mmCIF file of C-alpha atoms in Angstrom:
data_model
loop_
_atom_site.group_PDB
_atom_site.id
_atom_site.type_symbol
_atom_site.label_atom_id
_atom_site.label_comp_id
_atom_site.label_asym_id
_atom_site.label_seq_id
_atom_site.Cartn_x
_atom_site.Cartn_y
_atom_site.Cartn_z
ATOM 1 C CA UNK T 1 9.938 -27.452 -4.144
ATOM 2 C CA UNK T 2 7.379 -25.877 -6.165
ATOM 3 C CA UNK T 3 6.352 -22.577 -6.000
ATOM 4 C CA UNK T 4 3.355 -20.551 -7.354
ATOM 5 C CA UNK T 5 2.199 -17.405 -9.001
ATOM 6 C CA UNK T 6 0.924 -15.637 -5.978
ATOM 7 C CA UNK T 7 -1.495 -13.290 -6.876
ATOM 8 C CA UNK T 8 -3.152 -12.250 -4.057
ATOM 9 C CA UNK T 9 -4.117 -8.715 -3.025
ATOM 10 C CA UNK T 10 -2.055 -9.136 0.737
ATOM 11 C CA UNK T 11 -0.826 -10.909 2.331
ATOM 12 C CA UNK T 12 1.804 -10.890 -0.539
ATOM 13 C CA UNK T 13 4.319 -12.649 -2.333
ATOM 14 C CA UNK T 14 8.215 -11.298 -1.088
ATOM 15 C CA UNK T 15 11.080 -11.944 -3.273
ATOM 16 C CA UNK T 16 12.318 -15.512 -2.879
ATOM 17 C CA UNK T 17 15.766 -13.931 -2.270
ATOM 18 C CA UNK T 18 14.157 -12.483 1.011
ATOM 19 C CA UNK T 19 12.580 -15.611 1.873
ATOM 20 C CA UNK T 20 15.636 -17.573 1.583
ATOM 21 C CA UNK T 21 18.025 -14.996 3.232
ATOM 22 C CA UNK T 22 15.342 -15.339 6.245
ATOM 23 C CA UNK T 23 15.224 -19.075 6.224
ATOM 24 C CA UNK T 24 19.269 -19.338 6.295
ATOM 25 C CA UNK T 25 19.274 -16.501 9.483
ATOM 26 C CA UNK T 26 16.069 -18.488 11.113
ATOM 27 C CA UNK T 27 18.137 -20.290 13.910
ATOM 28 C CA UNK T 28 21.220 -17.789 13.574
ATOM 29 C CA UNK T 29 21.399 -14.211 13.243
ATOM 30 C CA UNK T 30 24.397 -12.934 12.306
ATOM 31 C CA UNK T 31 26.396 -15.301 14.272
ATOM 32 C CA UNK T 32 24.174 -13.733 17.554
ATOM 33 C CA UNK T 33 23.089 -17.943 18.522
ATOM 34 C CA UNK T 34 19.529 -17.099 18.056
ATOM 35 C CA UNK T 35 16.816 -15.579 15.680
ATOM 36 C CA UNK T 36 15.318 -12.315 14.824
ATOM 37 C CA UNK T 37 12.339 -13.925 16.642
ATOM 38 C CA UNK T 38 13.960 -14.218 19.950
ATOM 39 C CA UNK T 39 15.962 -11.372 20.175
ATOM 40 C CA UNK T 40 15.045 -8.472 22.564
ATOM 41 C CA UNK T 41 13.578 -5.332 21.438
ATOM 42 C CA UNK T 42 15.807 -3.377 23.238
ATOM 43 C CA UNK T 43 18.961 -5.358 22.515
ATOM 44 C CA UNK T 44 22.132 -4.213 19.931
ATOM 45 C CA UNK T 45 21.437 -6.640 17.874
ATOM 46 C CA UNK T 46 17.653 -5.746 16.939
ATOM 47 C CA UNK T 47 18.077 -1.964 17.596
ATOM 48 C CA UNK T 48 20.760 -2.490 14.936
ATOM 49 C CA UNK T 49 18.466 -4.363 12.341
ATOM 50 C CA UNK T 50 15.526 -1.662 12.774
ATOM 51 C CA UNK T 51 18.021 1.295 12.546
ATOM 52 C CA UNK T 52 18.953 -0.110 9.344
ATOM 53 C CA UNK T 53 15.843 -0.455 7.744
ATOM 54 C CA UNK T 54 14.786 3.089 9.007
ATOM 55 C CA UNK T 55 18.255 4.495 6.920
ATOM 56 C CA UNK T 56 17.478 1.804 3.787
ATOM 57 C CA UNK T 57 13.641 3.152 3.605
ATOM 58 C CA UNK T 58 14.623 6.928 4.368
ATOM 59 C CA UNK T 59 17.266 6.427 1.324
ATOM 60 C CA UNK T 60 14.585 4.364 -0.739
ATOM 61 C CA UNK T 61 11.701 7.402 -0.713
ATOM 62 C CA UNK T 62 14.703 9.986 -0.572
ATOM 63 C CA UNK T 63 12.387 11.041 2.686
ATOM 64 C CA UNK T 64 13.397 14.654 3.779
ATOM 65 C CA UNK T 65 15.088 15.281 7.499
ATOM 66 C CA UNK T 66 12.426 17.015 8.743
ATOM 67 C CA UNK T 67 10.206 13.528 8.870
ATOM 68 C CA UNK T 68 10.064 10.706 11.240
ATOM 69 C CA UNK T 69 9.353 7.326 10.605
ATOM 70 C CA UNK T 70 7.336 5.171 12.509
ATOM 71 C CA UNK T 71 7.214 1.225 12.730
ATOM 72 C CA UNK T 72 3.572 0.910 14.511
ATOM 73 C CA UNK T 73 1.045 -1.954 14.290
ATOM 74 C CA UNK T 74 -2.661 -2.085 13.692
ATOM 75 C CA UNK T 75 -2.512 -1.832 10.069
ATOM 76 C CA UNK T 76 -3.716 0.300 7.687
ATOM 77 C CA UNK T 77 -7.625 -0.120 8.684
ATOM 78 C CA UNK T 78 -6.613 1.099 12.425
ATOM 79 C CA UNK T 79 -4.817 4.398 11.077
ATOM 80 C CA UNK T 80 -8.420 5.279 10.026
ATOM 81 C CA UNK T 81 -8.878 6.435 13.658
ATOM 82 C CA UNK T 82 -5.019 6.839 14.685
ATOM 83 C CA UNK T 83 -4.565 9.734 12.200
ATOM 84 C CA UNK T 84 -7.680 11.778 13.214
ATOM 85 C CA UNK T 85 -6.820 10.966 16.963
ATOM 86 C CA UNK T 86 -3.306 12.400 16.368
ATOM 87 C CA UNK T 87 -3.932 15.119 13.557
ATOM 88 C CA UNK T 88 -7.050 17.221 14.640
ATOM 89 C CA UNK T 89 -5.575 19.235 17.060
ATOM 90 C CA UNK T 90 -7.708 22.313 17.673
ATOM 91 C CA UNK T 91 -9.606 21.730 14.369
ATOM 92 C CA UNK T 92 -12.918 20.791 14.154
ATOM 93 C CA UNK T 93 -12.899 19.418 10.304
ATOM 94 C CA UNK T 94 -11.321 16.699 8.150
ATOM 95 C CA UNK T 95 -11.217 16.419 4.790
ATOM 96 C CA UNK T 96 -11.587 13.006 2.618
ATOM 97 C CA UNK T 97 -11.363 12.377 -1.425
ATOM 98 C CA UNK T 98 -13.288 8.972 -1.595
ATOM 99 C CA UNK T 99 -12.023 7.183 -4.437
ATOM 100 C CA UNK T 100 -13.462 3.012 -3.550
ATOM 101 C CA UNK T 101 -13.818 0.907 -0.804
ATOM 102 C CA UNK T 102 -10.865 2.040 1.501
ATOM 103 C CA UNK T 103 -11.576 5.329 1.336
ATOM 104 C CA UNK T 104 -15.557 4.778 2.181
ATOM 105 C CA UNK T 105 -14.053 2.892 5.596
ATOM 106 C CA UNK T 106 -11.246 5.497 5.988
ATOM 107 C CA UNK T 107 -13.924 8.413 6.258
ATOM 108 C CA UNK T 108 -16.897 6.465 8.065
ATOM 109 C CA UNK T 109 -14.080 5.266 10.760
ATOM 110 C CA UNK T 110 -13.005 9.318 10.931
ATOM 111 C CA UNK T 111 -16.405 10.389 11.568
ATOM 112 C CA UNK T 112 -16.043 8.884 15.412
ATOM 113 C CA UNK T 113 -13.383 11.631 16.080
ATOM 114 C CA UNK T 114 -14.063 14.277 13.616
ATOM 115 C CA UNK T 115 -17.084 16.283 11.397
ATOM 116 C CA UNK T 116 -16.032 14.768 7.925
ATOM 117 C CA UNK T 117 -16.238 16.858 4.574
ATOM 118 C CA UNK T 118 -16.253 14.756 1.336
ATOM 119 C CA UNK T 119 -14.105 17.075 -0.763
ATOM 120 C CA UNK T 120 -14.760 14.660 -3.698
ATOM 121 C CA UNK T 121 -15.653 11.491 -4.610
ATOM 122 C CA UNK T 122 -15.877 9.313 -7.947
ATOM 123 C CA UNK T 123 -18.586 6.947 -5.869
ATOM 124 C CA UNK T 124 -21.089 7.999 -9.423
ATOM 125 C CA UNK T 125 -18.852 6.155 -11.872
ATOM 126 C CA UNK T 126 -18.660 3.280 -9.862
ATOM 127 C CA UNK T 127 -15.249 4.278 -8.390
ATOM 128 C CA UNK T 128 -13.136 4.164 -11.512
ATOM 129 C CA UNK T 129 -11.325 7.359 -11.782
ATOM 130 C CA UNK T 130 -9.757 9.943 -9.773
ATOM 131 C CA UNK T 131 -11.254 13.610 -9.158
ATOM 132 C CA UNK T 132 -8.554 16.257 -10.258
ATOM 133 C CA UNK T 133 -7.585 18.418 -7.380
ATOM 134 C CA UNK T 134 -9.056 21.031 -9.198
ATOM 135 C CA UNK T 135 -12.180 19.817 -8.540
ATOM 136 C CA UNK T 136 -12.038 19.022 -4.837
ATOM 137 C CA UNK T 137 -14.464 21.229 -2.612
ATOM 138 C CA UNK T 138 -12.364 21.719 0.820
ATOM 139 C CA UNK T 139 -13.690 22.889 4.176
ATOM 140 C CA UNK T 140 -12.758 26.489 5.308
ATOM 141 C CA UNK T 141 -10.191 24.984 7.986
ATOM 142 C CA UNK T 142 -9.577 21.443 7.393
ATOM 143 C CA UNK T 143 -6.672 19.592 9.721
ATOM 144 C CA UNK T 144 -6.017 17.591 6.425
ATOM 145 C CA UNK T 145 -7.133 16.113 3.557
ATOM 146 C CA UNK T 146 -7.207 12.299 2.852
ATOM 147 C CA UNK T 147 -6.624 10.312 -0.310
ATOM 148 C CA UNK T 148 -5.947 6.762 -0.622
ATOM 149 C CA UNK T 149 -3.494 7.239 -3.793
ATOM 150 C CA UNK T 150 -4.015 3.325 -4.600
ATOM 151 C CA UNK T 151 -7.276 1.706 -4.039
ATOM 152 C CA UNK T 152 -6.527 -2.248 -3.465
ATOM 153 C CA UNK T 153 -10.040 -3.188 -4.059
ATOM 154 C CA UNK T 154 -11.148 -1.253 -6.878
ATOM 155 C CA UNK T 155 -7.869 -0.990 -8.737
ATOM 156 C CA UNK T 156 -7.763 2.488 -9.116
ATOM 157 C CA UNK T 157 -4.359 4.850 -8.927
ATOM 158 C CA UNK T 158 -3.861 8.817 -8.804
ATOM 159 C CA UNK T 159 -2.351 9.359 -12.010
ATOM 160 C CA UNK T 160 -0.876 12.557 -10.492
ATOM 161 C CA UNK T 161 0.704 13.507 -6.856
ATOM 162 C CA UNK T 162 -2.138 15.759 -4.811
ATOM 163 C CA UNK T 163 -0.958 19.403 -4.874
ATOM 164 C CA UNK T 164 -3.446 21.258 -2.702
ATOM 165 C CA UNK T 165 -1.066 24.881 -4.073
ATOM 166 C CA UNK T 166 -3.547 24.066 -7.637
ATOM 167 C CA UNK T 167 -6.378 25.329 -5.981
ATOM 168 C CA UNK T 168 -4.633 27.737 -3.681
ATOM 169 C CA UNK T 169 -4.622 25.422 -0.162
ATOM 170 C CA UNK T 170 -0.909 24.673 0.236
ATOM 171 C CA UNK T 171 -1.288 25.156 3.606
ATOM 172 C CA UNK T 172 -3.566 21.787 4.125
ATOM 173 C CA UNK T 173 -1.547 18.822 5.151
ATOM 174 C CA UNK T 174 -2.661 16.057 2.424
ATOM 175 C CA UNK T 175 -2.509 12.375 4.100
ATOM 176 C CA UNK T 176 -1.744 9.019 2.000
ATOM 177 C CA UNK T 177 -2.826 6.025 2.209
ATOM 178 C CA UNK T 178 -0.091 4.249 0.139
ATOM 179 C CA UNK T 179 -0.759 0.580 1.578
ATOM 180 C CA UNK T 180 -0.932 -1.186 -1.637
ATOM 181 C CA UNK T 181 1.910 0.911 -3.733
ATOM 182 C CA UNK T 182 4.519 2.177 -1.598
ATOM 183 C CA UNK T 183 8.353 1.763 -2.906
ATOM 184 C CA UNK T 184 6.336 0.535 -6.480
ATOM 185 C CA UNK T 185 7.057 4.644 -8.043
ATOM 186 C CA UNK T 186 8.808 7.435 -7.049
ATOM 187 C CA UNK T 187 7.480 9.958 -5.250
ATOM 188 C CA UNK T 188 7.622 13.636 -3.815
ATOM 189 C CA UNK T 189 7.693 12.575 0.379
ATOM 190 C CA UNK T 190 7.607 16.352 0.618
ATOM 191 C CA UNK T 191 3.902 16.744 -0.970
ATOM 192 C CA UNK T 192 2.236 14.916 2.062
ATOM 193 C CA UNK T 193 2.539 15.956 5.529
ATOM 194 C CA UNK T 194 1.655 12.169 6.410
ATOM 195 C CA UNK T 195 1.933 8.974 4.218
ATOM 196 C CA UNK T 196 0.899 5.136 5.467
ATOM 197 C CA UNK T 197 0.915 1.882 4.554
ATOM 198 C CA UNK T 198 0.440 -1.455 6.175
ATOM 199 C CA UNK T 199 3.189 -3.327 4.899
ATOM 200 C CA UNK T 200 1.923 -6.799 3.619
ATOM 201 C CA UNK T 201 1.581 -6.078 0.350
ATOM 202 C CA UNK T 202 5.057 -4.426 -0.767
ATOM 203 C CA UNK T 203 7.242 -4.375 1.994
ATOM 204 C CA UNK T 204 6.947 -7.197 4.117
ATOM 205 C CA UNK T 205 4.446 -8.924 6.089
ATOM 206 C CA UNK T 206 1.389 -8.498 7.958
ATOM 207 C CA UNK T 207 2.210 -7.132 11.515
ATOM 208 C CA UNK T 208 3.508 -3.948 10.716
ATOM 209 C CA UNK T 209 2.322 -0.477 9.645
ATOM 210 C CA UNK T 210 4.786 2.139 8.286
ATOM 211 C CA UNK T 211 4.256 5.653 8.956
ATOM 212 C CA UNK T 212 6.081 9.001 7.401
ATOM 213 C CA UNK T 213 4.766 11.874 9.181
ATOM 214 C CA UNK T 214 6.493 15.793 9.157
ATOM 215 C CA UNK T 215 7.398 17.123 12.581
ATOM 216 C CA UNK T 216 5.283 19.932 12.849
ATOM 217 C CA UNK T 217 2.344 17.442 13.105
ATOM 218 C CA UNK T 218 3.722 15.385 16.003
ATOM 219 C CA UNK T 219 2.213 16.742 18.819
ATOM 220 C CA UNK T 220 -1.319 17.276 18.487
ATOM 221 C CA UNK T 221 -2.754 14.027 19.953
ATOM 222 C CA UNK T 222 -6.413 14.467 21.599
ATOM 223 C CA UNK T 223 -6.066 13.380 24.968
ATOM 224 C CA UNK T 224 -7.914 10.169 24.620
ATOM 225 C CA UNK T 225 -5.320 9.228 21.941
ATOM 226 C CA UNK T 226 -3.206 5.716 23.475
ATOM 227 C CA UNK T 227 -0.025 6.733 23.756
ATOM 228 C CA UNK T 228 1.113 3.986 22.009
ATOM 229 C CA UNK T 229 -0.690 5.133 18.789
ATOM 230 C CA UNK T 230 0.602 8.837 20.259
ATOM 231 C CA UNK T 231 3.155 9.793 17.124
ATOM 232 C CA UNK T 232 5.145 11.774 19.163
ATOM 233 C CA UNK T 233 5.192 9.282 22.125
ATOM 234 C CA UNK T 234 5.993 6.606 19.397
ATOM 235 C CA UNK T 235 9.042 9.071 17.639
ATOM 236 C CA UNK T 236 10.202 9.889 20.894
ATOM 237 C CA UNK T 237 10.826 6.085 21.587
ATOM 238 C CA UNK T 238 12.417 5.200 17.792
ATOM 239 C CA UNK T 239 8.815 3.355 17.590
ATOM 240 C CA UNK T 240 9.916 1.204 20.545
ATOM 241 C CA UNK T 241 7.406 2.658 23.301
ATOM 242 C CA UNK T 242 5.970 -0.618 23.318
ATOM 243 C CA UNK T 243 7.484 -4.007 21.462
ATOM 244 C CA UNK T 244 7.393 -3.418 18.173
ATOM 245 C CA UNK T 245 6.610 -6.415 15.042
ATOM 246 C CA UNK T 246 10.711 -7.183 14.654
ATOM 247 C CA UNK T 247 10.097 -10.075 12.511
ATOM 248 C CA UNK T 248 8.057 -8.251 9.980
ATOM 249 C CA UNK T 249 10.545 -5.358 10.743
ATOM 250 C CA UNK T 250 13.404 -7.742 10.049
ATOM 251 C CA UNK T 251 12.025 -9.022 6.719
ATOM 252 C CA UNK T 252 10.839 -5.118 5.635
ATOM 253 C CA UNK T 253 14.621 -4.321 5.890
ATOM 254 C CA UNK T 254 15.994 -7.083 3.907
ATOM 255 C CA UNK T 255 13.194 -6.208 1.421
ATOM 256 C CA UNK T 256 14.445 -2.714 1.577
ATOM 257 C CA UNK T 257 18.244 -4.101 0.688
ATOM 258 C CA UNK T 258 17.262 -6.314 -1.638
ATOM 259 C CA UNK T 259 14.817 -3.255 -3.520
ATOM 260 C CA UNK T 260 18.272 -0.930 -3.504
ATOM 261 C CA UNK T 261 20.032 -3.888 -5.384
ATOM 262 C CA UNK T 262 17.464 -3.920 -8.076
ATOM 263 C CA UNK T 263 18.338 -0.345 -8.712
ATOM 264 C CA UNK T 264 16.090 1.708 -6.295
ATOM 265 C CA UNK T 265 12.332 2.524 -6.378
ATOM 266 C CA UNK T 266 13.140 4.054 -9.967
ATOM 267 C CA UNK T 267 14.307 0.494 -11.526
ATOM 268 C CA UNK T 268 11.768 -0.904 -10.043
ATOM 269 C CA UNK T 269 8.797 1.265 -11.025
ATOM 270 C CA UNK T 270 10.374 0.498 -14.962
ATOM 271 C CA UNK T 271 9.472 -3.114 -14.139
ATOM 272 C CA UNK T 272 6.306 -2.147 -12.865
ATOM 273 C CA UNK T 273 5.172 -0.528 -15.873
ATOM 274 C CA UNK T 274 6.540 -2.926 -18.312
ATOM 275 C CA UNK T 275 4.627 -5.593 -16.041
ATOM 276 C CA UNK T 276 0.721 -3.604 -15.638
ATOM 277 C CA UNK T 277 1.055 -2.825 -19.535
ATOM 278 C CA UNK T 278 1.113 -6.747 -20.825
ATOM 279 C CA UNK T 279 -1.596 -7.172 -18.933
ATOM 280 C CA UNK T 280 -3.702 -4.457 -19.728
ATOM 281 C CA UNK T 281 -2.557 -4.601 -23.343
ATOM 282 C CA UNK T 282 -3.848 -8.278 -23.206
ATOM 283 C CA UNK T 283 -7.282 -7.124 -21.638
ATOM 284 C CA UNK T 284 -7.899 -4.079 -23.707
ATOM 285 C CA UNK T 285 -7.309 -6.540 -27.054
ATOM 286 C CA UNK T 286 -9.754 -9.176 -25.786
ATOM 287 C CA UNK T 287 -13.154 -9.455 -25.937
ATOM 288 C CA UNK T 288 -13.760 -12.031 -23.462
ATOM 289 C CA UNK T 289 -12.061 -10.212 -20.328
ATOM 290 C CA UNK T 290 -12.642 -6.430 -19.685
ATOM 291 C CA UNK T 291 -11.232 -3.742 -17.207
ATOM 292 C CA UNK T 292 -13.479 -1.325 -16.226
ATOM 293 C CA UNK T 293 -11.237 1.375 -14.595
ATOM 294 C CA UNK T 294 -10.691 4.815 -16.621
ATOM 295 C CA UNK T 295 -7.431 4.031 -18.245
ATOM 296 C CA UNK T 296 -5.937 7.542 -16.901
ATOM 297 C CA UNK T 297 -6.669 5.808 -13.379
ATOM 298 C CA UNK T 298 -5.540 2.121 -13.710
ATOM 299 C CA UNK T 299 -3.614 0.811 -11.117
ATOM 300 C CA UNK T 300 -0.130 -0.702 -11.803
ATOM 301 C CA UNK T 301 -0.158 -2.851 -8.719
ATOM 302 C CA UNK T 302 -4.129 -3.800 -8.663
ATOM 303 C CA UNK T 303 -5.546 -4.946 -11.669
ATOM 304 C CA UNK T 304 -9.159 -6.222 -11.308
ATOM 305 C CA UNK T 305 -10.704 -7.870 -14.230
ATOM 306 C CA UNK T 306 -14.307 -9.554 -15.385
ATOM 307 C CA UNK T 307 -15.166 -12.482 -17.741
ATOM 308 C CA UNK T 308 -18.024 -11.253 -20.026
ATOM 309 C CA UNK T 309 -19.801 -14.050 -18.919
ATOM 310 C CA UNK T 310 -19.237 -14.729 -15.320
ATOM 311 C CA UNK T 311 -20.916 -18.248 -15.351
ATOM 312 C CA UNK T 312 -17.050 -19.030 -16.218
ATOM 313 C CA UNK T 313 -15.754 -17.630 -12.718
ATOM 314 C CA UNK T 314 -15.124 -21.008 -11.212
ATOM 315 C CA UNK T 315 -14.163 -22.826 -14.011
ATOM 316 C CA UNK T 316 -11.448 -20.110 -14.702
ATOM 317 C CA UNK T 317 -10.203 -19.805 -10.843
ATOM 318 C CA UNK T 318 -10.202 -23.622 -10.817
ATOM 319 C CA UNK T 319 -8.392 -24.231 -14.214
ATOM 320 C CA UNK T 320 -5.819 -21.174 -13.003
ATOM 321 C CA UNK T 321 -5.011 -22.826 -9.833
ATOM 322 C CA UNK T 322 -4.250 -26.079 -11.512
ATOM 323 C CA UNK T 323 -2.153 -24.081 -13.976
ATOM 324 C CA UNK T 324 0.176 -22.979 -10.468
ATOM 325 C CA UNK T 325 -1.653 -19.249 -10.646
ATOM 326 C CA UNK T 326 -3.430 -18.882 -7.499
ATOM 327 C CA UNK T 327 -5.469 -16.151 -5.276
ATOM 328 C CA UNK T 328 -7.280 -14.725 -8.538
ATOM 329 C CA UNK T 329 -10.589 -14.285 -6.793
ATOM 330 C CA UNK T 330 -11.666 -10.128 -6.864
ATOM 331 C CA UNK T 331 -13.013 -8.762 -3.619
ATOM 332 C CA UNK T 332 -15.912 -9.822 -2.433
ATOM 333 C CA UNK T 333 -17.570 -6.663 -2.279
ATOM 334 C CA UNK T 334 -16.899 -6.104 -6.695
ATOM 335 C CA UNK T 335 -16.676 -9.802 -7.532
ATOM 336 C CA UNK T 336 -14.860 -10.667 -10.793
ATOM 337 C CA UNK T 337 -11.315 -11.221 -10.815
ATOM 338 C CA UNK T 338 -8.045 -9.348 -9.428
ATOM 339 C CA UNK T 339 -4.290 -9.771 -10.196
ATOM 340 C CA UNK T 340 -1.826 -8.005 -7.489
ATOM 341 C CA UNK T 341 1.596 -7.553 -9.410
ATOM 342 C CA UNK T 342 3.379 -6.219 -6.614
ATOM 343 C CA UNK T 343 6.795 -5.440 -6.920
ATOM 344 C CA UNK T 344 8.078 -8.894 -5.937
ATOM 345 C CA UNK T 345 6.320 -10.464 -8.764
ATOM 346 C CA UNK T 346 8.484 -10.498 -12.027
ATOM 347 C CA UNK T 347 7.276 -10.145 -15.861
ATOM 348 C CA UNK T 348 7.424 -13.698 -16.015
ATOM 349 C CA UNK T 349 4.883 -14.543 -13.824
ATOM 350 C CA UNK T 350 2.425 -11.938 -15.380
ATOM 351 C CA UNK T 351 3.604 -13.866 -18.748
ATOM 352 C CA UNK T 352 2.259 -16.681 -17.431
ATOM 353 C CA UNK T 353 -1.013 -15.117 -16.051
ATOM 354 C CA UNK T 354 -1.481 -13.518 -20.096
ATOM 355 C CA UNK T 355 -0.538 -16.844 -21.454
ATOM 356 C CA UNK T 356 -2.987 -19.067 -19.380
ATOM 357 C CA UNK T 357 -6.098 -16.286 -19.521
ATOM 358 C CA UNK T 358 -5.273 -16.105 -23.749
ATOM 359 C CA UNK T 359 -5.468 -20.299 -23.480
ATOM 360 C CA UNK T 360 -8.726 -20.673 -21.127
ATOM 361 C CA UNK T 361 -10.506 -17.415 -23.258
ATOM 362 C CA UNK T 362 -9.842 -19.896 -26.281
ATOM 363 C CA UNK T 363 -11.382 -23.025 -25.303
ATOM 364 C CA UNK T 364 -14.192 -21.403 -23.513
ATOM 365 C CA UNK T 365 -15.005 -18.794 -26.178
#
């Protein structure tokens, strides 16, 4: 068998550990006579396997008590309306920090439930920074504030954790979208009153959506809200109100084990950095690549990248793939080139990425 270096932006590579752990339980769980696949929501042995991942993730993100976590579905692009549905409340007002592409659909999707404030935006360099909180322009009574702290698309990462206290609004819940680097850093769970993530890109794969919301926002679901995308409805029922995704909820758990025997989100974020700074170091040297994201702002997980001259984009794609390093191709909305260096992908395979752009930049150049 021969496998790949599996670039792409999500679906993801998983560890091959995972993917071999889930291959020998396929026809067996456990000794149960039948697969995660087959098994009954409701039954011992899945409520079992979903109560450990809830404990393996809560441990992970060192999430507080006084949180609940959700295993929904829709992904990340249906929160865009979920949250707003469930978080308004009384309030009239949301508040959005558009830093690229996700957050221009996160607020335009918002603006069916809710008046929409842009309390900042980057949109006029091309979406390659981050606004500091400082300079974020909130409503008088927002219901929250959303960031996308990772933007897949535009590879661009908050070099700092939102604290709405800087400019005297601690009050305002702030709400992540952490699809594309969740469990990839550490981070302060207590500085957002909700965080999200769909989890085909670090966790597991597509199929199911992870939600960490506080308790004091459960609750406030407009009446038009489906109850199955109802928070509190959905942490009333441990997130089985309706059949949950158990098979990507079954691999999301042994991703969560195997994460806590690398050493925890801290190891792993070490990696992480060791892995985004060989390639950046490699782009910032050359002068036939460039990166055009604020270096303050660069993503570790998302690195998009351009040929100087882009009459080599299918040359390079094609001579990559042939070279076993695959799904290269940027967004379609920026072009160019992207490398997702999730957490399941080692330093070798970034090596490898390096040593094959170096090669191709010297016989084309």
């Amino acid at each position: 068998m021969s496998r790949v270096w599996n670039f792409s932006a999500g679906p993801a590579a998983l560890p091959e550990e995972v993917l071999r752990q889930a291959a020998e339980e396929m026809l067996d769980w456990h000794g149960s006579g039948m697969g995660v696949m087959e098994m009954s929501h409701r039954g011992k042995e899945f409520t079992a396997i979903a109560a450990q991942a809830e404990v393996d993730l809560r441990t992970l993100l060192a999430v507080p008590d006084d949180y609940r976590i959700l295993f929904m579905q829709g992904g990340a692009i249906a929160e865009n309306a979920i949250i707003p549905m469930n978080l308004m409340g009384d309030k009239r007002v949301a508040d959005y920090v558009v830093t690229g592409s996700w957050t221009q659909k996160s607020q335009k999707e918002a603006r069916k439930y809710a008046e929409v404030n842009i309390a900042a935006t980057s949109e006029a360099s091309g979406f390659t920074t981050v606004p500091p909180v400082t300079d974020w322009k909130l409503s008088a009574d927002p219901a929250y504030v959303f960031t996308c702290t990772n933007e897949t698309i535009d590879g661009v990462e908050y070099p700092f954790e939102p604290d709405l206290a800087q400019i005297g609004r601690g009050e305002v819940p702030v709400v992540a979208d952490m699809s594309s680097h969740i469990l990839s850093r550490v981070i302060d769970v207590s500085k957002y009153g909700l965080i999200f993530g769909g989890a085909q890109k670090n966790i597991g794969p597509a199929g199911l959506t992870i939600v960490i919301v506080r308790e004091d926002l459960l609750g406030r679901a407009m009446p038009h809200c489906p109850s199955a995308f109802d928070y509190k409805t959905v942490a009333d029922n441990g997130s089985m109100y309706n059949t949950p995704p158990t098979y990507a909820i079954y691999i999301a758990g042994l991703v969560f084990q195997w994460l806590k025997r690398q050493g925890g989100v801290a190891a792993i974020e070490a990696q992480n950095i060791a892995k985004a700074k060989l390639l950046y170091d490699f782009l910032d040297s050359s002068d036939f690549y460039e990166n055009r994201v604020d270096p303050a702002c660069r993503s570790r997980m998302n690195v998009p990248f351009f040929l100087k001259d882009e009459a080599l984009n299918e040359a390079f794609l094609a001579a990559a793939k042939a070279a076993g390093l695959v799904q290269l191709r940027g967004h379609k909305s920026v072009g160019g080139m992207r490398a997702s260096i999730y957490n399941a992908m080692p330093l070798a395979g970034v090596q490898a990425l390096v040593d094959f752009m170096r090669d191709f930049a010297a016989r084309k150049a």
